[in-house]
Coordinates of C-alpha atoms and ligand atoms in Angstrom, one line a residue:
M128 CA 177.1 50.5 54.8
N129 CA 177.9 53.8 53.0
F130 CA 174.8 55.6 51.5
D131 CA 176.4 55.3 48.1
Q132 CA 176.6 51.5 48.4
Y133 CA 172.9 51.2 49.1
P134 CA 171.2 49.1 46.4
T135 CA 168.8 51.3 44.4
Y136 CA 165.4 50.7 42.9
S137 CA 164.4 52.2 39.6
G138 CA 160.8 51.2 39.4
N139 CA 158.2 53.9 39.5
D140 CA 155.8 52.1 41.8
L141 CA 157.1 53.0 45.2
G142 CA 154.4 53.8 47.7
M143 CA 150.8 52.6 47.7
N144 CA 149.2 51.5 44.5
W145 CA 145.5 50.9 44.8
T146 CA 143.3 48.8 42.6
A147 CA 139.8 47.5 43.4
Q148 CA 141.3 43.9 43.6
Q149 CA 144.4 44.6 45.7
S150 CA 146.7 47.3 46.8
V151 CA 150.5 46.9 46.6
F152 CA 152.8 48.8 49.0
K153 CA 156.5 49.3 48.4
L154 CA 159.0 51.1 50.6
W155 CA 162.7 51.5 49.7
S156 CA 164.7 51.3 52.9
P157 CA 167.9 49.1 52.4
A158 CA 169.4 49.5 55.8
A159 CA 166.2 48.8 57.8
E160 CA 166.3 45.7 60.0
G161 CA 162.6 45.4 59.8
A162 CA 159.6 47.2 58.4
R163 CA 155.9 47.2 59.0
L164 CA 152.7 48.7 57.7
H165 CA 149.9 49.9 60.1
L166 CA 146.4 50.2 58.8
Y167 CA 143.9 52.6 60.4
N168 CA 140.3 53.4 60.0
N169 CA 140.9 57.1 60.1
G170 CA 143.6 59.6 59.4
E171 CA 144.2 60.9 62.9
K172 CA 143.1 58.8 65.9
G173 CA 142.8 55.3 67.3
K174 CA 144.9 52.2 67.2
P175 CA 145.9 50.3 64.1
S176 CA 143.2 47.9 62.7
Q177 CA 146.0 45.8 61.4
T178 CA 149.8 45.7 61.4
I179 CA 151.6 43.8 58.6
S180 CA 155.2 42.9 58.5
L181 CA 156.8 43.8 55.2
Q182 CA 159.0 41.5 53.2
K183 CA 162.4 42.6 52.0
D184 CA 163.8 42.2 48.5
N185 CA 167.5 42.4 47.7
N186 CA 167.0 45.8 46.0
G187 CA 166.2 47.4 49.4
V188 CA 162.5 47.4 48.8
W189 CA 160.1 46.2 51.5
S190 CA 156.7 45.3 50.2
T191 CA 153.3 43.7 50.8
T192 CA 150.1 43.1 48.9
L193 CA 146.8 43.9 50.6
P194 CA 144.1 41.8 49.1
G195 CA 140.6 43.1 48.3
N196 CA 139.5 46.7 48.1
V197 CA 141.1 48.6 50.9
K198 CA 140.2 52.1 49.6
G199 CA 139.6 54.7 52.2
Q200 CA 141.9 53.2 54.9
Y201 CA 144.8 55.2 56.3
Y202 CA 148.3 53.8 56.9
T203 CA 151.7 54.5 58.3
V204 CA 155.0 52.8 57.8
Q205 CA 157.5 52.0 60.5
I206 CA 161.1 50.8 60.3
Q207 CA 163.5 49.2 62.7
H208 CA 166.9 50.9 62.7
K209 CA 169.9 50.0 64.9
G210 CA 167.6 47.8 67.0
Q211 CA 164.9 50.5 67.6
W212 CA 161.5 50.9 66.0
L213 CA 161.4 54.5 64.7
L214 CA 158.3 56.6 64.8
E215 CA 155.6 55.9 62.3
S216 CA 155.0 58.1 59.3
P217 CA 153.5 58.2 55.8
D218 CA 156.0 56.9 53.2
P219 CA 157.7 59.6 51.0
Y220 CA 155.6 58.7 48.0
A221 CA 152.3 59.0 49.8
K222 CA 149.6 60.4 47.4
A223 CA 147.0 61.3 50.0
V224 CA 147.1 62.0 53.7
G225 CA 144.8 62.7 56.7
V226 CA 144.8 65.8 58.8
N227 CA 148.3 67.4 59.3
G228 CA 149.8 64.7 57.1
K229 CA 150.4 62.2 59.9
R230 CA 148.9 59.2 58.1
A231 CA 148.8 58.4 54.5
M232 CA 145.5 57.3 52.8
I233 CA 144.8 54.6 50.3
I234 CA 142.9 56.2 47.5
D235 CA 141.4 55.8 44.1
L236 CA 142.7 58.9 42.4
N237 CA 140.1 58.7 39.7
E238 CA 137.4 59.6 42.3
T239 CA 139.2 62.9 42.9
N240 CA 138.9 64.0 39.4
P241 CA 136.4 66.9 38.9
D242 CA 133.9 66.7 36.1
G243 CA 135.5 67.2 32.8
W244 CA 139.0 66.5 34.1
A245 CA 139.8 64.1 31.3
N246 CA 139.2 67.0 28.9
D247 CA 141.2 69.5 30.8
I248 CA 144.0 70.9 28.6
R249 CA 146.9 73.2 29.2
P250 CA 146.3 76.6 27.6
P251 CA 148.4 77.2 24.5
L252 CA 152.0 78.3 24.8
K253 CA 154.3 78.7 21.8
Q254 CA 157.6 79.6 23.4
F255 CA 158.9 80.2 26.9
S256 CA 159.5 83.9 26.2
D257 CA 155.7 84.3 26.0
V258 CA 155.4 83.3 29.6
I259 CA 154.2 86.0 32.0
L260 CA 154.3 84.9 35.7
Y261 CA 152.0 86.0 38.5
E262 CA 153.2 84.8 41.9
L263 CA 150.4 84.2 44.4
H264 CA 149.9 82.7 47.8
V265 CA 146.7 80.6 47.9
R266 CA 145.3 82.4 51.0
D267 CA 146.3 85.9 49.9
L268 CA 143.9 85.9 46.9
S269 CA 140.8 85.6 49.1
A270 CA 141.7 86.4 52.7
H271 CA 140.6 90.1 52.6
P272 CA 136.9 90.7 53.5
N273 CA 136.7 92.9 50.5
S274 CA 137.7 90.2 48.1
G275 CA 134.1 89.2 47.6
I276 CA 135.2 85.6 47.6
K277 CA 133.3 83.0 49.6
N278 CA 135.9 80.3 50.0
T279 CA 138.4 82.3 52.1
G280 CA 141.9 81.0 51.9
K281 CA 140.9 77.9 49.9
F282 CA 141.8 76.3 46.6
L283 CA 138.1 76.7 45.7
A284 CA 138.5 80.5 45.8
F285 CA 140.1 80.0 42.4
T286 CA 136.8 78.6 41.0
E287 CA 134.6 81.6 41.9
Y288 CA 133.5 83.9 39.0
G289 CA 132.0 87.3 39.2
T290 CA 133.6 88.3 42.6
K291 CA 133.9 92.0 43.2
N292 CA 135.4 94.6 45.6
A293 CA 133.5 97.3 47.4
K294 CA 133.4 99.5 44.3
G295 CA 132.2 96.6 42.0
L296 CA 135.6 96.0 40.4
P297 CA 136.4 92.4 39.6
T298 CA 138.6 90.5 42.1
G299 CA 140.0 87.0 42.2
L300 CA 139.9 84.8 39.1
D301 CA 138.3 87.5 37.0
H302 CA 140.9 90.0 37.9
I303 CA 143.8 87.7 37.2
K304 CA 142.3 86.9 33.8
S305 CA 141.8 90.5 32.9
L306 CA 145.4 91.3 33.7
G307 CA 146.6 89.1 30.8
V308 CA 149.2 87.1 32.7
T309 CA 149.8 83.6 31.3
H310 CA 150.8 81.6 34.5
V311 CA 149.6 81.7 38.0
H312 CA 152.6 80.7 40.2
L313 CA 151.3 79.3 43.5
L314 CA 153.5 79.6 46.6
P315 CA 153.9 76.1 48.2
A316 CA 150.6 74.3 47.8
F317 CA 152.0 70.8 48.7
D318 CA 151.5 69.6 52.3
Y319 CA 153.6 71.6 54.6
R320 CA 154.2 71.2 58.3
Y321 CA 151.6 71.4 61.0
T322 CA 153.9 73.5 63.1
S323 CA 153.4 76.3 60.4
V324 CA 149.7 75.8 59.9
D325 CA 147.8 73.4 62.1
E326 CA 145.1 71.8 60.0
T327 CA 143.1 70.9 63.1
R328 CA 142.4 74.5 64.1
L329 CA 141.6 76.3 60.9
N330 CA 139.0 78.3 62.8
Q331 CA 141.9 80.3 64.3
P332 CA 144.0 82.8 62.5
Q333 CA 147.1 81.2 61.0
F334 CA 149.3 82.0 58.1
N335 CA 152.5 80.6 56.6
W336 CA 154.1 80.8 53.2
G337 CA 154.7 77.0 53.4
Y338 CA 158.4 76.6 52.7
D339 CA 158.6 73.6 55.1
P340 CA 157.6 70.5 53.3
E341 CA 156.0 67.5 55.0
N342 CA 154.5 65.4 52.3
Y343 CA 155.7 66.3 48.8
N344 CA 153.1 64.6 46.7
V345 CA 150.0 65.8 48.5
P346 CA 148.2 69.1 48.5
E347 CA 148.2 71.3 51.6
G348 CA 145.2 70.5 53.8
S349 CA 144.5 73.9 55.1
Y350 CA 143.6 75.0 51.6
S351 CA 140.9 72.4 51.4
T352 CA 137.4 72.6 52.9
N353 CA 138.0 69.3 54.8
P354 CA 141.6 68.4 55.7
Y355 CA 140.5 65.3 57.5
D356 CA 139.4 63.5 54.4
G357 CA 142.5 62.9 52.2
A358 CA 140.5 62.9 49.0
V359 CA 139.0 66.4 49.4
R360 CA 142.1 68.5 49.1
I361 CA 143.1 66.6 46.0
K362 CA 139.8 67.1 44.3
E363 CA 139.6 70.8 45.3
M364 CA 143.1 71.6 44.0
K365 CA 142.3 69.9 40.7
Q366 CA 139.1 72.0 40.5
A367 CA 141.2 75.2 41.0
I368 CA 143.6 74.1 38.3
K369 CA 140.8 73.1 35.9
T370 CA 139.1 76.5 36.3
L371 CA 142.4 78.4 35.8
H372 CA 143.1 76.3 32.7
S373 CA 139.7 76.9 31.3
N374 CA 140.3 80.6 31.7
G375 CA 143.5 80.5 29.7
L376 CA 145.8 80.5 32.8
R377 CA 148.6 78.0 33.3
V378 CA 149.6 76.9 36.8
V379 CA 153.0 76.8 38.3
L380 CA 153.8 74.9 41.6
D381 CA 156.5 76.3 43.9
V382 CA 158.5 73.2 44.8
V383 CA 160.8 72.9 47.8
Y384 CA 162.8 69.7 47.4
N385 CA 165.9 71.3 48.8
H386 CA 165.0 70.7 52.4
T387 CA 162.3 69.3 54.6
G388 CA 160.4 71.2 57.4
A389 CA 161.4 68.6 60.0
T390 CA 164.9 67.1 60.1
N391 CA 165.2 64.1 62.4
E392 CA 161.5 63.6 62.4
S393 CA 161.0 64.1 58.7
V394 CA 159.2 61.4 56.6
F395 CA 162.6 60.8 54.8
N396 CA 164.5 60.3 58.0
R397 CA 161.9 58.1 59.5
C398 CA 162.0 55.8 56.4
V399 CA 165.7 55.8 55.5
P400 CA 167.7 57.6 58.2
G401 CA 170.2 60.0 56.9
Y402 CA 170.1 58.9 53.2
Y403 CA 168.1 61.7 51.7
Y404 CA 170.3 64.5 53.2
R405 CA 173.8 65.8 52.9
Q406 CA 176.0 65.6 56.0
N407 CA 179.0 67.6 57.3
P408 CA 182.3 65.7 57.9
D409 CA 181.3 65.2 61.5
G410 CA 178.1 63.5 60.4
S411 CA 175.7 66.3 61.3
F412 CA 173.2 67.5 58.8
S413 CA 174.5 70.3 56.6
N414 CA 172.3 73.3 56.1
A415 CA 172.6 75.1 52.8
S416 CA 168.9 75.9 53.1
A417 CA 169.3 77.8 56.4
C418 CA 166.2 75.7 57.5
G419 CA 168.1 72.9 59.4
N420 CA 169.0 70.5 56.6
E421 CA 169.5 70.1 52.9
T422 CA 168.6 67.2 50.7
A423 CA 171.1 65.3 48.6
S424 CA 169.9 65.3 45.0
E425 CA 173.1 63.7 43.8
R426 CA 172.2 60.5 45.6
A427 CA 170.3 58.1 43.3
M428 CA 167.1 57.7 45.2
M429 CA 166.8 61.4 46.2
R430 CA 167.3 62.4 42.5
Q431 CA 164.7 59.8 41.5
F432 CA 162.3 61.0 44.1
I433 CA 162.4 64.6 42.8
V434 CA 162.1 63.4 39.2
E435 CA 159.1 61.1 40.0
S436 CA 157.5 63.8 42.1
V437 CA 157.4 66.5 39.4
K438 CA 156.3 63.9 36.9
Y439 CA 153.4 63.0 39.2
W440 CA 152.3 66.6 39.6
A441 CA 152.5 67.2 35.9
K442 CA 150.5 64.1 35.0
E443 CA 148.0 63.8 37.9
Y444 CA 147.4 67.5 38.6
H445 CA 148.2 68.9 35.1
I446 CA 150.7 71.3 36.6
D447 CA 152.3 73.5 33.8
G448 CA 155.4 74.7 35.5
F449 CA 157.7 74.4 38.5
R450 CA 159.5 77.0 40.5
F451 CA 162.4 75.4 42.3
D452 CA 163.1 77.0 45.7
L453 CA 166.9 77.3 46.4
M454 CA 167.7 75.5 43.1
G455 CA 171.4 76.1 43.8
I456 CA 171.2 73.3 46.4
H457 CA 170.4 70.8 43.7
D458 CA 173.0 69.4 41.4
I459 CA 173.0 70.3 37.7
E460 CA 172.4 66.7 36.6
T461 CA 169.3 66.3 38.7
M462 CA 167.8 69.5 37.3
N463 CA 168.5 68.4 33.7
Q464 CA 166.9 65.0 34.4
V465 CA 163.9 66.9 35.8
S466 CA 163.7 69.0 32.7
D467 CA 164.0 66.0 30.4
A468 CA 161.4 64.0 32.2
L469 CA 158.9 66.9 32.1
Y470 CA 159.8 67.7 28.4
A471 CA 158.8 64.1 27.6
I472 CA 155.4 64.7 29.2
D473 CA 154.9 68.1 27.6
P474 CA 157.6 70.3 26.0
T475 CA 155.8 73.5 27.1
I476 CA 156.2 72.9 30.9
F477 CA 158.3 75.8 32.2
I478 CA 160.9 75.3 34.9
Y479 CA 162.7 78.1 36.8
G480 CA 164.4 78.5 40.1
E481 CA 166.4 80.4 42.6
G482 CA 170.0 80.0 41.4
W483 CA 171.5 80.3 44.8
T484 CA 171.7 78.6 48.2
A485 CA 171.0 80.1 51.6
G486 CA 174.2 78.7 53.2
A487 CA 177.3 76.7 52.6
S488 CA 176.9 73.2 51.2
P489 CA 179.2 70.2 50.9
L490 CA 178.2 69.9 47.3
P491 CA 181.1 71.2 45.1
D492 CA 180.2 74.6 43.5
S493 CA 181.0 73.1 40.1
L494 CA 178.0 70.8 40.4
K495 CA 175.5 73.2 41.8
A496 CA 172.5 74.4 39.7
I497 CA 173.4 78.0 40.6
K498 CA 172.7 81.0 38.5
A499 CA 176.1 81.1 37.0
H500 CA 175.5 77.6 35.6
T501 CA 172.1 78.4 34.0
H502 CA 173.6 78.0 30.6
Q503 CA 174.4 74.3 31.5
L504 CA 170.7 73.7 32.4
R505 CA 168.4 72.5 29.7
R506 CA 165.4 74.8 29.3
I507 CA 165.5 76.0 32.9
A508 CA 165.5 79.6 33.9
A509 CA 166.8 81.4 37.0
F510 CA 165.8 84.6 38.8
S511 CA 167.9 87.6 37.8
D512 CA 168.9 89.3 41.0
D513 CA 171.3 91.4 38.8
F514 CA 168.3 93.0 37.1
R515 CA 166.2 93.2 40.3
D516 CA 168.7 95.0 42.3
A517 CA 169.8 97.2 39.5
L518 CA 166.2 98.4 39.2
K519 CA 165.6 99.2 42.9
G520 CA 168.8 98.7 44.9
S521 CA 170.2 95.6 46.8
V522 CA 167.6 93.7 48.8
F523 CA 170.2 93.6 51.6
N524 CA 170.5 97.3 51.9
H525 CA 167.1 98.7 52.4
T526 CA 167.7 102.3 51.7
E527 CA 169.9 101.9 48.6
K528 CA 168.4 103.3 45.5
G529 CA 168.4 101.7 42.0
F530 CA 168.1 102.9 38.4
V531 CA 164.4 103.8 38.8
S532 CA 164.9 105.6 42.1
G533 CA 167.8 107.8 41.2
R534 CA 171.1 105.8 41.5
T535 CA 173.6 106.2 38.7
G536 CA 176.0 103.6 37.5
Q537 CA 173.4 100.8 37.0
E538 CA 173.3 101.2 33.3
E539 CA 175.2 98.0 32.3
S540 CA 173.3 95.9 34.8
I541 CA 170.1 97.1 33.4
K542 CA 171.2 96.4 29.8
F543 CA 172.2 92.9 31.0
G544 CA 168.7 92.6 32.3
I545 CA 167.1 93.8 29.1
V546 CA 168.9 91.2 27.0
G547 CA 168.0 88.4 29.4
A548 CA 171.5 87.8 30.7
I549 CA 172.7 86.4 27.3
K550 CA 176.0 87.3 25.6
H551 CA 175.4 90.5 23.7
P552 CA 178.2 92.5 22.1
Q553 CA 177.0 95.8 23.5
V554 CA 177.0 94.8 27.2
D555 CA 180.1 95.6 29.2
Y556 CA 180.1 92.6 31.6
S557 CA 182.9 94.1 33.8
K558 CA 180.3 96.7 34.9
V559 CA 177.4 94.4 35.7
N560 CA 176.7 94.5 39.4
Y561 CA 177.0 90.8 40.3
S562 CA 177.6 88.7 37.2
K563 CA 180.7 89.5 35.3
A564 CA 179.7 87.1 32.4
P565 CA 176.5 86.1 30.6
W566 CA 174.8 83.3 32.5
T567 CA 172.0 82.2 30.2
K568 CA 172.1 80.5 26.8
E569 CA 168.7 81.8 25.8
P570 CA 167.0 85.0 27.0
Y571 CA 164.0 83.1 28.5
Q572 CA 166.4 81.6 31.0
A573 CA 166.4 84.9 32.9
I574 CA 163.4 85.8 35.1
S575 CA 162.9 89.6 35.0
Y576 CA 161.5 90.9 38.2
A577 CA 161.5 93.8 40.6
E578 CA 159.5 92.1 43.5
C579 CA 158.6 88.7 44.8
H580 CA 157.2 87.3 48.1
D581 CA 160.7 87.7 49.7
N582 CA 161.9 91.1 50.9
H583 CA 160.0 94.4 50.8
T584 CA 157.3 94.9 48.2
L585 CA 158.5 97.4 45.6
W586 CA 156.1 100.0 46.9
D587 CA 157.3 99.6 50.5
R588 CA 160.9 99.6 49.3
L589 CA 160.5 102.9 47.4
L590 CA 159.2 104.5 50.6
L591 CA 162.4 103.3 52.4
S592 CA 164.8 104.3 49.7
N593 CA 163.1 107.6 48.6
P594 CA 161.3 109.0 51.7
E595 CA 161.8 112.5 50.3
A596 CA 160.0 111.8 47.1
S597 CA 156.4 112.7 46.5
E598 CA 153.9 109.8 46.1
E599 CA 153.5 111.0 42.5
D600 CA 157.2 110.5 41.9
R601 CA 157.3 107.2 43.6
I602 CA 154.5 106.0 41.4
K603 CA 156.6 107.1 38.4
M604 CA 159.6 105.0 39.7
Y605 CA 157.2 102.1 40.2
H606 CA 155.9 102.4 36.7
L607 CA 159.4 102.7 35.3
A608 CA 160.3 99.4 37.0
L609 CA 157.2 97.7 35.6
S610 CA 158.0 99.0 32.1
M611 CA 161.5 97.7 32.3
V612 CA 160.3 94.3 33.4
F613 CA 157.7 93.9 30.7
T614 CA 159.7 95.2 27.8
S615 CA 162.8 93.1 28.5
Q616 CA 163.7 89.9 26.8
G617 CA 163.7 87.6 29.9
V618 CA 160.5 86.2 31.3
P619 CA 158.5 88.8 33.2
F620 CA 157.4 88.0 36.8
I621 CA 155.3 90.0 39.2
Q622 CA 154.0 89.3 42.7
A623 CA 150.2 89.3 42.9
G624 CA 149.0 92.8 43.9
M625 CA 152.0 94.5 42.4
E626 CA 149.6 95.9 39.8
M627 CA 147.9 97.8 42.6
L628 CA 151.0 99.0 44.5
R629 CA 150.9 96.1 47.0
T630 CA 152.1 97.0 50.5
K631 CA 152.9 94.7 53.4
G632 CA 153.1 97.8 55.7
G633 CA 156.9 97.7 55.4
A634 CA 157.3 94.0 56.5
E635 CA 160.4 92.6 55.0
N636 CA 159.8 88.9 55.6
S637 CA 156.1 88.1 56.0
F638 CA 156.4 84.3 55.9
D639 CA 154.3 83.9 59.1
A640 CA 152.8 87.3 59.4
P641 CA 149.0 87.4 59.8
D642 CA 146.6 87.7 56.9
E643 CA 146.3 91.4 57.6
V644 CA 149.9 91.9 56.4
N645 CA 149.9 89.4 53.5
R646 CA 146.5 89.3 51.9
I647 CA 145.6 91.3 48.8
D648 CA 143.6 94.4 49.7
W649 CA 141.3 94.6 46.7
D650 CA 140.2 98.2 47.6
R651 CA 143.7 99.2 46.3
K652 CA 142.4 98.2 42.9
T653 CA 140.0 101.1 43.1
K654 CA 142.5 103.5 44.7
Y655 CA 145.4 102.7 42.4
A656 CA 143.4 102.0 39.2
S657 CA 145.9 103.8 37.1
T658 CA 148.6 101.3 38.0
V659 CA 146.3 98.4 37.4
D660 CA 145.6 99.9 34.0
F661 CA 149.3 100.6 33.3
T662 CA 150.2 97.0 34.1
Q663 CA 147.4 95.7 31.9
K664 CA 148.6 97.8 29.0
L665 CA 152.2 96.8 29.5
I666 CA 151.2 93.1 29.3
Q667 CA 149.2 93.8 26.2
L668 CA 152.1 95.7 24.7
R669 CA 154.3 92.7 25.3
K670 CA 151.7 90.2 23.9
N671 CA 150.9 92.3 20.9
H672 CA 154.5 92.9 19.7
P673 CA 156.8 89.9 19.4
A674 CA 159.9 92.1 19.4
F675 CA 159.7 92.4 23.2
R676 CA 160.0 88.6 23.5
L677 CA 162.3 87.5 20.7
G678 CA 162.8 84.1 22.3
T679 CA 166.4 83.2 21.2
A680 CA 169.8 84.7 21.9
D681 CA 170.6 84.9 18.2
L682 CA 167.4 87.0 17.5
V683 CA 168.2 89.3 20.4
R684 CA 171.8 89.8 19.3
R685 CA 170.6 90.5 15.7
H686 CA 167.6 92.7 16.4
L687 CA 168.2 94.5 19.7
K688 CA 170.7 97.4 19.3
F689 CA 171.5 99.8 22.2
L690 CA 171.8 103.4 21.1
E691 CA 174.2 105.9 22.7
A692 CA 172.6 108.0 25.4
K693 CA 174.6 111.1 26.1
E694 CA 173.4 111.3 29.7
P695 CA 173.7 109.0 32.6
Q696 CA 170.5 107.3 33.8
M697 CA 169.3 107.0 30.2
I698 CA 169.1 103.7 28.3
A699 CA 167.9 103.4 24.8
Y700 CA 167.6 100.6 22.3
Q701 CA 166.1 99.8 19.0
L702 CA 164.2 96.7 18.2
G703 CA 164.2 96.1 14.5
F704 CA 162.2 93.0 13.9
N705 CA 159.7 92.0 11.3
A706 CA 157.3 89.5 12.8
G707 CA 155.2 89.4 9.6
N708 CA 151.8 90.4 10.9
D709 CA 153.1 93.1 13.4
P710 CA 153.2 96.6 11.8
W711 CA 155.8 97.7 14.4
T712 CA 158.9 96.6 12.6
K713 CA 161.1 99.3 14.2
I714 CA 160.6 100.1 17.9
L715 CA 162.6 102.5 20.0
V716 CA 162.6 102.1 23.8
I717 CA 164.0 104.9 26.0
H718 CA 164.2 104.5 29.8
N719 CA 164.9 107.8 31.6
G720 CA 165.8 107.3 35.3
N721 CA 166.6 110.9 35.8
S722 CA 164.3 113.1 37.9
E723 CA 164.1 115.6 35.1
M724 CA 163.1 115.6 31.5
K725 CA 166.0 114.7 29.1
F726 CA 166.5 115.2 25.4
F727 CA 167.3 112.2 23.4
E728 CA 168.7 112.4 19.9
L729 CA 166.7 110.1 17.6
P730 CA 168.2 107.9 15.0
K731 CA 167.1 108.8 11.4
G732 CA 163.5 108.0 10.7
N733 CA 159.9 109.2 11.0
W734 CA 159.3 108.3 14.7
K735 CA 156.0 108.4 16.5
V736 CA 155.6 108.2 20.3
V737 CA 153.4 105.3 21.1
K738 CA 151.1 106.7 23.8
G739 CA 148.5 108.6 21.8
I740 CA 150.7 108.1 18.7
R741 CA 152.1 111.5 18.4
S742 CA 154.6 112.3 15.5
I743 CA 158.0 113.7 16.3
L744 CA 159.1 116.6 14.1
G745 CA 162.9 117.1 14.2
T746 CA 165.7 114.9 15.5
K747 CA 165.2 115.1 19.2
V748 CA 162.6 113.9 21.6
N749 CA 161.9 115.1 25.2
V750 CA 161.7 112.1 27.5
P751 CA 159.8 113.0 30.7
A752 CA 161.4 112.5 34.1
I753 CA 161.4 108.9 35.5
S754 CA 159.7 107.2 32.6
T755 CA 159.8 104.9 29.6
M756 CA 159.1 106.2 26.2
I757 CA 158.3 103.9 23.4
L758 CA 158.4 105.1 19.8
V759 CA 157.7 103.3 16.5
E760 CA 158.7 104.2 13.0
Ligands
CA926 CA1 149.9 70.6 56.2

C-alpha cells in the first residue's frame, strides 16, 4: 500500500489518555500486522508487568482500554511489520517518558502543574512588531560558576531570583528582565537523543544544542533534577515558564519537526515504518536536513502530528511562540495550518523559522515554506540572512566584512533589512545581496539579527574579519550592528550574551562543544558594562518610540523615507510618525559605516541629536565614525 493510500485518523486523542477510572491508548499504524502495548513498573529496567494485544480499527488505529487507575506506570508500543516484531518504543504522542525517553509514562498532567498554574497568563503583547527575541540555551544561562545560580543547567535556574556575578551584578532571570527583551527563545527543550546527552550520567560533563529530536511532546530530561521520574521534568519546565511569565517574559520553543535524531530507530519509524519521512526515488530516506532524514509534512498524519504537537505545547505548557528549525523543509500548507491552529488558541502566539533547507529535498520548491515564500505564510516570520550578512559579511566566508566592518556596496541590502523585507519604493531590489524581491507582506515577518547560536558570535567574527582594528573600533562596529538591528522595522533578535560581547573563543559550530565554550560568562557583564548598557538603551528606545516598530507595510511605506546620502557607507532615513502620546513625531536615523567622521546634510528643521539632546545649529551634522546617530525635531 502506498503511503498516500493509508487511511487517516483525524481525532485528537492519539496516544495515552489517562483518567482515574481508565486509560485509553490509541496508536495509528495502518500497515502494521499486529500491535501490542507493554506495561512496566519503571521507566528503564525490568521485564513488562503486562503485555496487551491492541485491537485494530479500519481507520488504521490500534487501541486498548486499561481499566482502573494505572497512573505512574511506564509503557512501550511494538508493532509487527513484514512478519517481524520491531523494537519497542514510546508512541509519537507520548506526553511523559522515563530516563532517555525509552519508555513512555502514564501520567496525570494536573499533578505536574506548579502552584498558581491555572492563573498563569501570557504577558501582554499588542502586535508582533513589539516582539524582542532573546535566544538562549537552557544550560548556558547557569553553567558558569560565576552565574550565582544554584540549579546549574536546569529549568529551575529560570526560577532563581537575586542571583549575582562576582561583582554583584544581576545574572540569570534578573538580568534578562532588566534588559527589556519580551521573549526568551529556548533552544530545543523537548526530549532529544541520549546519544547527544545521556540522561543517566548527568554527573559527567555533557553538552548539546539538542537538534536531534527523540520525543516531541516531552521536555528534555537532562534539564530536570530527576530524569528518571517522567513527571519531574514536566513540572520543572512549567515552573520555569510560570516564573518567566510572571516577570513579563514570554517563552518561545525552538521546534525541530523537520527531522528526527534517529532514522531507522526513530519513534516514528518504529511505529509506522517509512510513513513520516520523505524518500528518494530509490526508496532511501531523503536528507534535506543534513541530519540523515527529513519528515514529510505534506502527508496527512505528519501534518496533523505537527499541528497537534504545537497546540499541545501552547495549551499544556503555555508556550507563547515557536521557532521552526529548517522551516523550508515543511510545506506552506502545513505552516499555515500550524499558524491557524495557534491563532485560534491565542492570536498573539508568534511563529518564525529558518526559511531554508540544509540539503536537496524531493518536495517541489513551489511548496516549500522557504524565505522567498514568506508572503504566502500567514503571520509567520523568517530569519533575514540578507540583513545579517549585509551587516557583518557572509557566514560562509569568515573574513568577509559587512557594512559595520568596512565593506562598501551593502547599502541596498541594509535598506532592505531596515524596512523588514517589504516592498518599499526606495529600495533597489536588484542590488540586494540575496533576495531580488521583497519576501514579506508585513515587516514583522522579517527577523532582524546579526548573530544566533549558529556560526561565529558577532564579537568573534569581527576579530576574524577585522584583525587589524583596535578593540575600541571593533566595539563601535558591534554597537553599530546592534543599533541597526534594534531600530529596524523587522523583529529584533539577539543571542543571549550578545549584550556583553559574547565569545565562544572563535568556535564556529559549538553544538557539542563543552560548557566552557558555550556557557554565558557573567563576568563579561562587568567587563563590558558599556555594551550591556548600550543594548538596554537601544531596547528602551525601541519600546519608547513606536516609529521604530510601525507594524504594517503600509505604515512603513508611508512614514519611512530614505534620504540621499552623498557618501557610500552612509544610510539615512526619516521616520515621520505621530503615535499620539510620543513627542518624537519626526526622527532622523543616520548610520555611518565609514571609519571616519562624515558630514550629513540635514533636511530642513530644528534637529536635536538624541544622546544628551544637543541642538544642531546649521544645516549639517558630523556623524562620528562607525556609529548611528539619531536626531529628533
Ligand atoms: Ca533526552
